[in-house]
PDB file of N, CA and C in Angstrom:
ATOM      1  N   ALA A   1      52.109  75.683   6.109  1.00  0.00           N
ATOM      2  CA  ALA A   1      52.890  75.198   7.166  1.00  0.00           C
ATOM      3  C   ALA A   1      52.257  74.421   8.038  1.00  0.00           C
ATOM      4  N   VAL A   2      51.054  74.658   8.396  1.00  0.00           N
ATOM      5  CA  VAL A   2      50.460  73.685   9.536  1.00  0.00           C
ATOM      6  C   VAL A   2      50.102  72.233   8.907  1.00  0.00           C
ATOM      7  N   LEU A   3      49.588  72.299   7.718  1.00  0.00           N
ATOM      8  CA  LEU A   3      49.527  70.826   7.290  1.00  0.00           C
ATOM      9  C   LEU A   3      51.003  69.996   7.140  1.00  0.00           C
ATOM     10  N   ARG A   4      51.956  70.709   6.903  1.00  0.00           N
ATOM     11  CA  ARG A   4      53.133  69.696   6.942  1.00  0.00           C
ATOM     12  C   ARG A   4      53.704  69.584   8.332  1.00  0.00           C
ATOM     13  N   SER A   5      53.222  70.326   9.310  1.00  0.00           N
ATOM     14  CA  SER A   5      53.751  70.102  10.839  1.00  0.00           C
ATOM     15  C   SER A   5      52.879  68.810  11.493  1.00  0.00           C
ATOM     16  N   LEU A   6      51.810  68.337  10.618  1.00  0.00           N
ATOM     17  CA  LEU A   6      50.900  67.271  11.202  1.00  0.00           C
ATOM     18  C   LEU A   6      51.603  65.964  10.864  1.00  0.00           C
ATOM     19  N   PRO A   7      51.235  64.995  11.523  1.00  0.00           N
ATOM     20  CA  PRO A   7      51.786  63.457  11.472  1.00  0.00           C
ATOM     21  C   PRO A   7      51.054  62.994  10.254  1.00  0.00           C
ATOM     22  N   PRO A   8      51.694  62.124   9.391  1.00  0.00           N
ATOM     23  CA  PRO A   8      51.146  61.663   8.156  1.00  0.00           C
ATOM     24  C   PRO A   8      49.551  61.178   8.108  1.00  0.00           C
ATOM     25  N   LEU A   9      49.148  60.635   9.359  1.00  0.00           N
ATOM     26  CA  LEU A   9      47.756  60.260   9.344  1.00  0.00           C
ATOM     27  C   LEU A   9      46.933  61.267   9.456  1.00  0.00           C
ATOM     28  N   ALA A  10      47.305  62.521  10.111  1.00  0.00           N
ATOM     29  CA  ALA A  10      46.549  63.715  10.346  1.00  0.00           C
ATOM     30  C   ALA A  10      46.278  64.377   9.081  1.00  0.00           C
ATOM     31  N   ARG A  11      47.289  64.252   8.291  1.00  0.00           N
ATOM     32  CA  ARG A  11      47.366  65.135   6.786  1.00  0.00           C
ATOM     33  C   ARG A  11      46.329  64.209   5.913  1.00  0.00           C
ATOM     34  N   GLN A  12      46.364  62.830   6.088  1.00  0.00           N
ATOM     35  CA  GLN A  12      45.423  62.216   5.246  1.00  0.00           C
ATOM     36  C   GLN A  12      44.078  62.303   5.665  1.00  0.00           C
ATOM     37  N   ILE A  13      43.915  62.456   7.014  1.00  0.00           N
ATOM     38  CA  ILE A  13      42.498  63.011   7.364  1.00  0.00           C
ATOM     39  C   ILE A  13      42.045  64.183   7.036  1.00  0.00           C
ATOM     40  N   VAL A  14      43.158  65.222   6.656  1.00  0.00           N
ATOM     41  CA  VAL A  14      42.693  66.453   6.614  1.00  0.00           C
ATOM     42  C   VAL A  14      42.416  66.523   5.313  1.00  0.00           C
ATOM     43  N   LEU A  15      43.096  65.789   4.249  1.00  0.00           N
ATOM     44  CA  LEU A  15      42.724  65.883   2.866  1.00  0.00           C
ATOM     45  C   LEU A  15      41.605  65.164   2.773  1.00  0.00           C
ATOM     46  N   ARG A  16      41.316  64.314   3.631  1.00  0.00           N
ATOM     47  CA  ARG A  16      39.774  63.676   2.987  1.00  0.00           C
ATOM     48  C   ARG A  16      38.523  64.475   3.574  1.00  0.00           C
ATOM     49  N   LEU A  17      38.834  65.280   4.685  1.00  0.00           N
ATOM     50  CA  LEU A  17      37.721  66.087   5.008  1.00  0.00           C
ATOM     51  C   LEU A  17      37.683  67.418   4.443  1.00  0.00           C
ATOM     52  N   VAL A  18      38.696  67.961   3.661  1.00  0.00           N
ATOM     53  CA  VAL A  18      38.600  69.235   3.014  1.00  0.00           C
ATOM     54  C   VAL A  18      37.628  69.451   2.269  1.00  0.00           C
ATOM     55  N   TYR A  19      36.878  68.714   1.634  1.00  0.00           N
ATOM     56  CA  TYR A  19      35.699  68.973   0.828  1.00  0.00           C
ATOM     57  C   TYR A  19      34.324  68.339   1.340  1.00  0.00           C
ATOM     58  N   LEU A  20      34.311  67.925   2.667  1.00  0.00           N
ATOM     59  CA  LEU A  20      32.990  67.569   3.428  1.00  0.00           C
ATOM     60  C   LEU A  20      32.681  68.705   4.353  1.00  0.00           C
ATOM     61  N   ASP A  21      31.597  69.127   4.284  1.00  0.00           N
ATOM     62  CA  ASP A  21      31.433  70.422   5.286  1.00  0.00           C
ATOM     63  C   ASP A  21      30.574  70.083   6.693  1.00  0.00           C
ATOM     64  N   GLY A  22      30.138  68.631   6.684  1.00  0.00           N
ATOM     65  CA  GLY A  22      29.665  68.187   8.100  1.00  0.00           C
ATOM     66  C   GLY A  22      30.709  67.412   8.993  1.00  0.00           C
ATOM     67  N   TYR A  23      30.010  67.166  10.162  1.00  0.00           N
ATOM     68  CA  TYR A  23      30.912  66.199  10.845  1.00  0.00           C
ATOM     69  C   TYR A  23      30.948  64.722  10.526  1.00  0.00           C
ATOM     70  N   VAL A  24      32.254  64.171  10.626  1.00  0.00           N
ATOM     71  CA  VAL A  24      32.441  62.757  10.028  1.00  0.00           C
ATOM     72  C   VAL A  24      32.907  61.995  11.295  1.00  0.00           C
ATOM     73  N   ASP A  25      32.580  60.659  11.600  1.00  0.00           N
ATOM     74  CA  ASP A  25      33.103  59.894  12.248  1.00  0.00           C
ATOM     75  C   ASP A  25      34.368  59.050  11.496  1.00  0.00           C
ATOM     76  N   VAL A  26      35.381  59.622  12.014  1.00  0.00           N
ATOM     77  CA  VAL A  26      36.742  59.122  11.186  1.00  0.00           C
ATOM     78  C   VAL A  26      37.150  57.742  11.626  1.00  0.00           C
ATOM     79  N   SER A  27      36.688  57.244  12.810  1.00  0.00           N
ATOM     80  CA  SER A  27      36.829  55.931  13.046  1.00  0.00           C
ATOM     81  C   SER A  27      36.282  54.800  12.164  1.00  0.00           C
ATOM     82  N   GLN A  28      35.419  55.135  11.201  1.00  0.00           N
ATOM     83  CA  GLN A  28      34.898  54.172  10.359  1.00  0.00           C
ATOM     84  C   GLN A  28      36.101  54.261   9.178  1.00  0.00           C
ATOM     85  N   TRP A  29      36.698  55.282   8.937  1.00  0.00           N
ATOM     86  CA  TRP A  29      37.903  55.119   7.987  1.00  0.00           C
ATOM     87  C   TRP A  29      39.260  54.233   8.653  1.00  0.00           C
ATOM     88  N   ILE A  30      39.394  54.528   9.820  1.00  0.00           N
ATOM     89  CA  ILE A  30      40.823  54.137  10.241  1.00  0.00           C
ATOM     90  C   ILE A  30      40.585  53.587  11.718  1.00  0.00           C
ATOM     91  N   SER A  31      41.210  52.507  12.083  1.00  0.00           N
ATOM     92  CA  SER A  31      41.010  51.842  13.194  1.00  0.00           C
ATOM     93  C   SER A  31      42.180  52.469  14.200  1.00  0.00           C
ATOM     94  N   ASP A  32      41.752  52.452  15.509  1.00  0.00           N
ATOM     95  CA  ASP A  32      43.095  53.183  16.713  1.00  0.00           C
ATOM     96  C   ASP A  32      43.693  52.014  17.328  1.00  0.00           C
ATOM     97  N   GLU A  33      43.985  50.999  16.649  1.00  0.00           N
ATOM     98  CA  GLU A  33      44.884  49.820  17.297  1.00  0.00           C
ATOM     99  C   GLU A  33      45.875  50.306  17.968  1.00  0.00           C
ATOM    100  N   GLN A  34      46.864  51.207  17.473  1.00  0.00           N
ATOM    101  CA  GLN A  34      47.981  51.512  18.022  1.00  0.00           C
ATOM    102  C   GLN A  34      48.066  53.117  18.641  1.00  0.00           C
ATOM    103  N   GLY A  35      46.833  53.618  18.610  1.00  0.00           N
ATOM    104  CA  GLY A  35      46.720  54.621  19.188  1.00  0.00           C
ATOM    105  C   GLY A  35      47.053  56.113  18.284  1.00  0.00           C
ATOM    106  N   GLU A  36      47.365  55.723  16.971  1.00  0.00           N
ATOM    107  CA  GLU A  36      47.704  56.665  15.902  1.00  0.00           C
ATOM    108  C   GLU A  36      46.648  57.583  15.741  1.00  0.00           C
ATOM    109  N   LEU A  37      45.245  57.107  15.530  1.00  0.00           N
ATOM    110  CA  LEU A  37      44.337  58.081  15.500  1.00  0.00           C
ATOM    111  C   LEU A  37      44.153  59.116  16.580  1.00  0.00           C
ATOM    112  N   THR A  38      43.956  58.422  17.808  1.00  0.00           N
ATOM    113  CA  THR A  38      44.118  59.481  19.160  1.00  0.00           C
ATOM    114  C   THR A  38      45.047  60.498  19.056  1.00  0.00           C
ATOM    115  N   GLU A  39      46.278  60.005  18.601  1.00  0.00           N
ATOM    116  CA  GLU A  39      47.378  60.996  18.756  1.00  0.00           C
ATOM    117  C   GLU A  39      47.191  62.118  17.499  1.00  0.00           C
ATOM    118  N   SER A  40      46.660  61.606  16.372  1.00  0.00           N
ATOM    119  CA  SER A  40      46.446  62.447  15.154  1.00  0.00           C
ATOM    120  C   SER A  40      45.422  63.621  15.694  1.00  0.00           C
ATOM    121  N   LEU A  41      44.546  62.925  16.101  1.00  0.00           N
ATOM    122  CA  LEU A  41      43.226  64.021  16.419  1.00  0.00           C
ATOM    123  C   LEU A  41      43.659  65.095  17.415  1.00  0.00           C
ATOM    124  N   ALA A  42      44.582  64.416  18.509  1.00  0.00           N
ATOM    125  CA  ALA A  42      44.850  65.569  19.449  1.00  0.00           C
ATOM    126  C   ALA A  42      45.781  66.669  18.986  1.00  0.00           C
ATOM    127  N   LYS A  43      46.773  66.099  17.948  1.00  0.00           N
ATOM    128  CA  LYS A  43      47.888  67.301  17.534  1.00  0.00           C
ATOM    129  C   LYS A  43      46.892  67.974  16.517  1.00  0.00           C
ATOM    130  N   MET A  44      45.845  67.753  15.751  1.00  0.00           N
ATOM    131  CA  MET A  44      45.110  68.573  14.854  1.00  0.00           C
ATOM    132  C   MET A  44      44.186  69.413  15.752  1.00  0.00           C
ATOM    133  N   LYS A  45      43.890  69.043  16.919  1.00  0.00           N
ATOM    134  CA  LYS A  45      43.031  69.712  17.892  1.00  0.00           C
ATOM    135  C   LYS A  45      44.108  70.853  18.436  1.00  0.00           C
ATOM    136  N   LYS A  46      44.981  70.562  18.723  1.00  0.00           N
ATOM    137  CA  LYS A  46      46.117  71.433  19.227  1.00  0.00           C
ATOM    138  C   LYS A  46      46.304  72.534  18.333  1.00  0.00           C
ATOM    139  N   VAL A  47      46.564  72.331  17.246  1.00  0.00           N
ATOM    140  CA  VAL A  47      46.918  73.199  16.179  1.00  0.00           C
ATOM    141  C   VAL A  47      45.611  74.025  15.649  1.00  0.00           C
ATOM    142  N   ARG A  48      44.482  73.609  16.059  1.00  0.00           N
ATOM    143  CA  ARG A  48      43.107  74.270  15.770  1.00  0.00           C
ATOM    144  C   ARG A  48      42.849  74.110  14.369  1.00  0.00           C
ATOM    145  N   VAL A  49      43.020  72.791  13.966  1.00  0.00           N
ATOM    146  CA  VAL A  49      42.678  72.506  12.506  1.00  0.00           C
ATOM    147  C   VAL A  49      41.126  71.765  12.284  1.00  0.00           C
ATOM    148  N   ILE A  50      40.785  71.034  13.552  1.00  0.00           N
ATOM    149  CA  ILE A  50      39.555  70.489  13.545  1.00  0.00           C
ATOM    150  C   ILE A  50      38.507  70.830  14.707  1.00  0.00           C
ATOM    151  N   LYS A  51      37.396  70.536  14.653  1.00  0.00           N
ATOM    152  CA  LYS A  51      36.498  70.855  15.794  1.00  0.00           C
ATOM    153  C   LYS A  51      35.859  69.195  15.835  1.00  0.00           C
ATOM    154  N   LEU A  52      35.608  69.007  17.215  1.00  0.00           N
ATOM    155  CA  LEU A  52      35.418  67.595  17.749  1.00  0.00           C
ATOM    156  C   LEU A  52      34.134  67.774  18.442  1.00  0.00           C
ATOM    157  N   LYS A  53      33.317  66.856  17.971  1.00  0.00           N
ATOM    158  CA  LYS A  53      32.024  66.712  18.657  1.00  0.00           C
ATOM    159  C   LYS A  53      31.722  65.230  19.399  1.00  0.00           C
ATOM    160  N   LYS A  54      31.613  65.212  20.644  1.00  0.00           N
ATOM    161  CA  LYS A  54      32.013  63.855  21.330  1.00  0.00           C
ATOM    162  C   LYS A  54      30.450  63.603  21.480  1.00  0.00           C
ATOM    163  N   ASN A  55      30.335  62.060  21.460  1.00  0.00           N
ATOM    164  CA  ASN A  55      28.862  61.339  21.754  1.00  0.00           C
ATOM    165  C   ASN A  55      28.994  61.475  23.449  1.00  0.00           C
ATOM    166  N   LYS A  56      28.011  61.514  23.839  1.00  0.00           N
ATOM    167  CA  LYS A  56      27.833  61.616  25.109  1.00  0.00           C
ATOM    168  C   LYS A  56      27.813  60.177  25.760  1.00  0.00           C
ATOM    169  N   ASP A  57      27.384  59.222  24.990  1.00  0.00           N
ATOM    170  CA  ASP A  57      27.350  57.886  25.655  1.00  0.00           C
ATOM    171  C   ASP A  57      28.702  57.111  25.527  1.00  0.00           C
ATOM    172  N   ASP A  58      29.725  57.818  24.489  1.00  0.00           N
ATOM    173  CA  ASP A  58      30.845  56.931  24.263  1.00  0.00           C
ATOM    174  C   ASP A  58      32.203  57.705  24.550  1.00  0.00           C
ATOM    175  N   SER A  59      32.818  57.463  25.404  1.00  0.00           N
ATOM    176  CA  SER A  59      34.028  58.063  25.403  1.00  0.00           C
ATOM    177  C   SER A  59      35.370  57.753  24.635  1.00  0.00           C
ATOM    178  N   THR A  60      35.089  56.911  23.967  1.00  0.00           N
ATOM    179  CA  THR A  60      36.205  56.167  22.935  1.00  0.00           C
ATOM    180  C   THR A  60      36.596  57.192  21.919  1.00  0.00           C
ATOM    181  N   VAL A  61      37.324  56.927  20.940  1.00  0.00           N
ATOM    182  CA  VAL A  61      37.403  57.715  19.571  1.00  0.00           C
ATOM    183  C   VAL A  61      36.496  57.386  18.704  1.00  0.00           C
ATOM    184  N   GLN A  62      35.797  56.127  19.081  1.00  0.00           N
ATOM    185  CA  GLN A  62      34.656  55.891  17.707  1.00  0.00           C
ATOM    186  C   GLN A  62      33.522  56.677  18.146  1.00  0.00           C
ATOM    187  N   GLY A  63      33.184  57.426  19.268  1.00  0.00           N
ATOM    188  CA  GLY A  63      32.315  58.413  19.560  1.00  0.00           C
ATOM    189  C   GLY A  63      32.492  59.575  19.012  1.00  0.00           C
ATOM    190  N   ILE A  64      33.713  60.072  18.612  1.00  0.00           N
ATOM    191  CA  ILE A  64      34.032  61.495  18.282  1.00  0.00           C
ATOM    192  C   ILE A  64      33.846  61.618  16.751  1.00  0.00           C
ATOM    193  N   GLN A  65      33.128  62.707  16.541  1.00  0.00           N
ATOM    194  CA  GLN A  65      32.866  63.441  15.109  1.00  0.00           C
ATOM    195  C   GLN A  65      33.830  64.535  14.785  1.00  0.00           C
ATOM    196  N   VAL A  66      34.351  64.580  13.725  1.00  0.00           N
ATOM    197  CA  VAL A  66      35.119  65.503  13.359  1.00  0.00           C
ATOM    198  C   VAL A  66      34.940  66.474  11.858  1.00  0.00           C
ATOM    199  N   GLN A  67      35.226  67.556  12.251  1.00  0.00           N
ATOM    200  CA  GLN A  67      34.945  68.445  11.148  1.00  0.00           C
ATOM    201  C   GLN A  67      35.977  69.360  11.242  1.00  0.00           C
ATOM    202  N   LEU A  68      36.617  70.011   9.832  1.00  0.00           N
ATOM    203  CA  LEU A  68      37.747  70.631   9.958  1.00  0.00           C
ATOM    204  C   LEU A  68      37.269  72.273  10.485  1.00  0.00           C
ATOM    205  N   GLU A  69      38.015  73.069  10.971  1.00  0.00           N
ATOM    206  CA  GLU A  69      37.724  74.313  11.031  1.00  0.00           C
ATOM    207  C   GLU A  69      37.604  75.210   9.868  1.00  0.00           C
ATOM    208  N   SER A  70      36.406  75.957   9.744  1.00  0.00           N
ATOM    209  CA  SER A  70      35.867  76.520   8.652  1.00  0.00           C
ATOM    210  C   SER A  70      36.817  77.451   7.926  1.00  0.00           C
ATOM    211  N   SER A  71      37.748  78.197   8.763  1.00  0.00           N
ATOM    212  CA  SER A  71      38.939  79.114   8.171  1.00  0.00           C
ATOM    213  C   SER A  71      39.849  78.234   7.461  1.00  0.00           C
ATOM    214  N   PHE A  72      40.164  77.281   8.173  1.00  0.00           N
ATOM    215  CA  PHE A  72      41.480  76.553   7.658  1.00  0.00           C
ATOM    216  C   PHE A  72      40.962  75.587   6.303  1.00  0.00           C
ATOM    217  N   ARG A  73      39.442  75.319   6.487  1.00  0.00           N
ATOM    218  CA  ARG A  73      39.077  74.260   5.377  1.00  0.00           C
ATOM    219  C   ARG A  73      38.872  75.283   4.180  1.00  0.00           C
ATOM    220  N   ASP A  74      38.674  76.394   4.233  1.00  0.00           N
ATOM    221  CA  ASP A  74      38.341  77.427   3.152  1.00  0.00           C
ATOM    222  C   ASP A  74      39.521  77.960   2.591  1.00  0.00           C
ATOM    223  N   GLN A  75      40.767  78.240   3.414  1.00  0.00           N
ATOM    224  CA  GLN A  75      41.855  78.489   2.649  1.00  0.00           C
ATOM    225  C   GLN A  75      42.660  77.222   2.362  1.00  0.00           C
ATOM    226  N   LEU A  76      42.431  76.014   2.588  1.00  0.00           N
ATOM    227  CA  LEU A  76      43.004  74.866   2.172  1.00  0.00           C
ATOM    228  C   LEU A  76      42.457  74.686   0.747  1.00  0.00           C
ATOM    229  N   ARG A  77      41.077  74.839   0.707  1.00  0.00           N
ATOM    230  CA  ARG A  77      40.305  74.414  -0.557  1.00  0.00           C
ATOM    231  C   ARG A  77      40.772  75.630  -1.817  1.00  0.00           C
ATOM    232  N   ARG A  78      40.871  76.819  -1.359  1.00  0.00           N
ATOM    233  CA  ARG A  78      41.288  77.869  -2.250  1.00  0.00           C
ATOM    234  C   ARG A  78      42.734  77.467  -2.564  1.00  0.00           C
ATOM    235  N   SER A  79      43.513  77.008  -1.679  1.00  0.00           N
ATOM    236  CA  SER A  79      44.724  76.651  -2.182  1.00  0.00           C
ATOM    237  C   SER A  79      45.017  75.579  -3.170  1.00  0.00           C
ATOM    238  N   LEU A  80      44.204  74.689  -2.899  1.00  0.00           N
ATOM    239  CA  LEU A  80      44.035  73.198  -3.828  1.00  0.00           C
ATOM    240  C   LEU A  80      43.572  73.584  -5.134  1.00  0.00           C
ATOM    241  N   ALA A  81      42.530  74.514  -5.110  1.00  0.00           N
ATOM    242  CA  ALA A  81      41.919  74.838  -6.319  1.00  0.00           C
ATOM    243  C   ALA A  81      42.479  75.792  -7.404  1.00  0.00           C
ATOM    244  N   GLU A  82      43.247  76.730  -6.816  1.00  0.00           N
ATOM    245  CA  GLU A  82      43.995  77.875  -7.508  1.00  0.00           C
ATOM    246  C   GLU A  82      45.220  77.303  -8.103  1.00  0.00           C
ATOM    247  N   ARG A  83      45.355  78.020  -9.277  1.00  0.00           N
ATOM    248  CA  ARG A  83      46.677  77.751  -9.910  1.00  0.00           C
ATOM    249  C   ARG A  83      47.691  78.788  -9.170  1.00  0.00           C
ATOM    250  N   ASN A  84      49.086  78.154  -9.425  1.00  0.00           N
ATOM    251  CA  ASN A  84      49.810  79.198  -8.907  1.00  0.00           C
ATOM    252  C   ASN A  84      49.840  79.921  -7.485  1.00  0.00           C
ATOM    253  N   THR A  85      49.488  79.073  -6.558  1.00  0.00           N
ATOM    254  CA  THR A  85      49.254  79.675  -5.232  1.00  0.00           C
ATOM    255  C   THR A  85      50.487  79.750  -4.310  1.00  0.00           C
ATOM    256  N   ALA A  86      51.572  79.022  -4.908  1.00  0.00           N
ATOM    257  CA  ALA A  86      52.873  78.933  -4.007  1.00  0.00           C
ATOM    258  C   ALA A  86      53.400  80.302  -3.878  1.00  0.00           C
ATOM    259  N   PRO A  87      53.935  80.792  -2.809  1.00  0.00           N
ATOM    260  CA  PRO A  87      54.599  82.158  -3.028  1.00  0.00           C
ATOM    261  C   PRO A  87      55.944  82.011  -3.942  1.00  0.00           C
ATOM    262  N   PHE A  88      56.521  80.984  -4.360  1.00  0.00           N
ATOM    263  CA  PHE A  88      57.541  81.148  -5.467  1.00  0.00           C
ATOM    264  C   PHE A  88      57.053  81.085  -6.690  1.00  0.00           C
ATOM    265  N   MET A  89      55.856  80.753  -6.884  1.00  0.00           N
ATOM    266  CA  MET A  89      55.233  80.706  -8.286  1.00  0.00           C
ATOM    267  C   MET A  89      55.218  82.209  -8.932  1.00  0.00           C
ATOM    268  N   LYS A  90      54.955  83.259  -8.055  1.00  0.00           N
ATOM    269  CA  LYS A  90      54.691  84.471  -8.721  1.00  0.00           C
ATOM    270  C   LYS A  90      55.941  84.949  -9.522  1.00  0.00           C
ATOM    271  N   GLY A  91      57.007  84.840  -8.770  1.00  0.00           N
ATOM    272  CA  GLY A  91      58.098  85.308  -9.419  1.00  0.00           C
ATOM    273  C   GLY A  91      58.535  84.504 -10.605  1.00  0.00           C
ATOM    274  N   ARG A  92      58.276  83.235 -10.718  1.00  0.00           N
ATOM    275  CA  ARG A  92      58.682  82.476 -11.763  1.00  0.00           C
ATOM    276  C   ARG A  92      57.671  82.661 -13.128  1.00  0.00           C
ATOM    277  N   GLU A  93      56.861  83.240 -12.794  1.00  0.00           N
ATOM    278  CA  GLU A  93      55.668  83.652 -13.892  1.00  0.00           C
ATOM    279  C   GLU A  93      56.440  84.817 -14.561  1.00  0.00           C
ATOM    280  N   ALA A  94      56.868  85.796 -13.823  1.00  0.00           N
ATOM    281  CA  ALA A  94      57.277  87.165 -14.265  1.00  0.00           C
ATOM    282  C   ALA A  94      58.580  86.680 -15.033  1.00  0.00           C
ATOM    283  N   ASP A  95      59.671  85.741 -14.537  1.00  0.00           N
ATOM    284  CA  ASP A  95      60.854  85.364 -15.101  1.00  0.00           C
ATOM    285  C   ASP A  95      60.381  84.684 -16.614  1.00  0.00           C
ATOM    286  N   ARG A  96      59.388  83.982 -16.434  1.00  0.00           N
ATOM    287  CA  ARG A  96      59.028  83.337 -17.845  1.00  0.00           C
ATOM    288  C   ARG A  96      58.516  84.147 -18.718  1.00  0.00           C
ATOM    289  N   ASP A  97      57.581  85.355 -18.477  1.00  0.00           N
ATOM    290  CA  ASP A  97      57.205  86.304 -19.460  1.00  0.00           C
ATOM    291  C   ASP A  97      58.197  86.993 -19.705  1.00  0.00           C
ATOM    292  N   GLU A  98      59.410  87.225 -19.333  1.00  0.00           N
ATOM    293  CA  GLU A  98      60.501  87.988 -19.795  1.00  0.00           C
ATOM    294  C   GLU A  98      61.349  87.144 -20.658  1.00  0.00           C
ATOM    295  N   ASN A  99      61.502  85.800 -20.452  1.00  0.00           N
ATOM    296  CA  ASN A  99      62.236  84.986 -21.212  1.00  0.00           C
ATOM    297  C   ASN A  99      61.553  84.650 -22.605  1.00  0.00           C
ATOM    298  N   THR A 100      60.116  84.819 -22.849  1.00  0.00           N
ATOM    299  CA  THR A 100      59.438  84.591 -23.974  1.00  0.00           C
ATOM    300  C   THR A 100      59.108  85.687 -24.650  1.00  0.00           C
ATOM    301  N   ALA A 101      59.182  87.115 -24.311  1.00  0.00           N
ATOM    302  CA  ALA A 101      58.853  88.337 -24.837  1.00  0.00           C
ATOM    303  C   ALA A 101      59.927  88.315 -26.167  1.00  0.00           C
ATOM    304  N   PRO A 102      59.548  88.848 -27.334  1.00  0.00           N
ATOM    305  CA  PRO A 102      60.412  88.692 -28.137  1.00  0.00           C
ATOM    306  C   PRO A 102      61.440  90.267 -28.269  1.00  0.00           C
TER     307      PRO A 102
END
């Protein structure tokens, strides 16, 4: 639910960061010409999806290092890697087994 509540750019950043363990300067991936990156980072910080590490010499977005919060990252990794993790899939498996039984 948290991932769905984020703006599209924030979702893209999260999915790029999910398998990276260290801090990353996302301004190398995305320019902040219209303030979308700043807005996305603020929203992700508000819902506690990311940790920010600011460069003391630079107060712009380009001086910010980003990392996913470890608990969110681990749960998202598990969700992406495991089969049938959606809540509605468990019931469907039982229905499928009943229909295929002789």
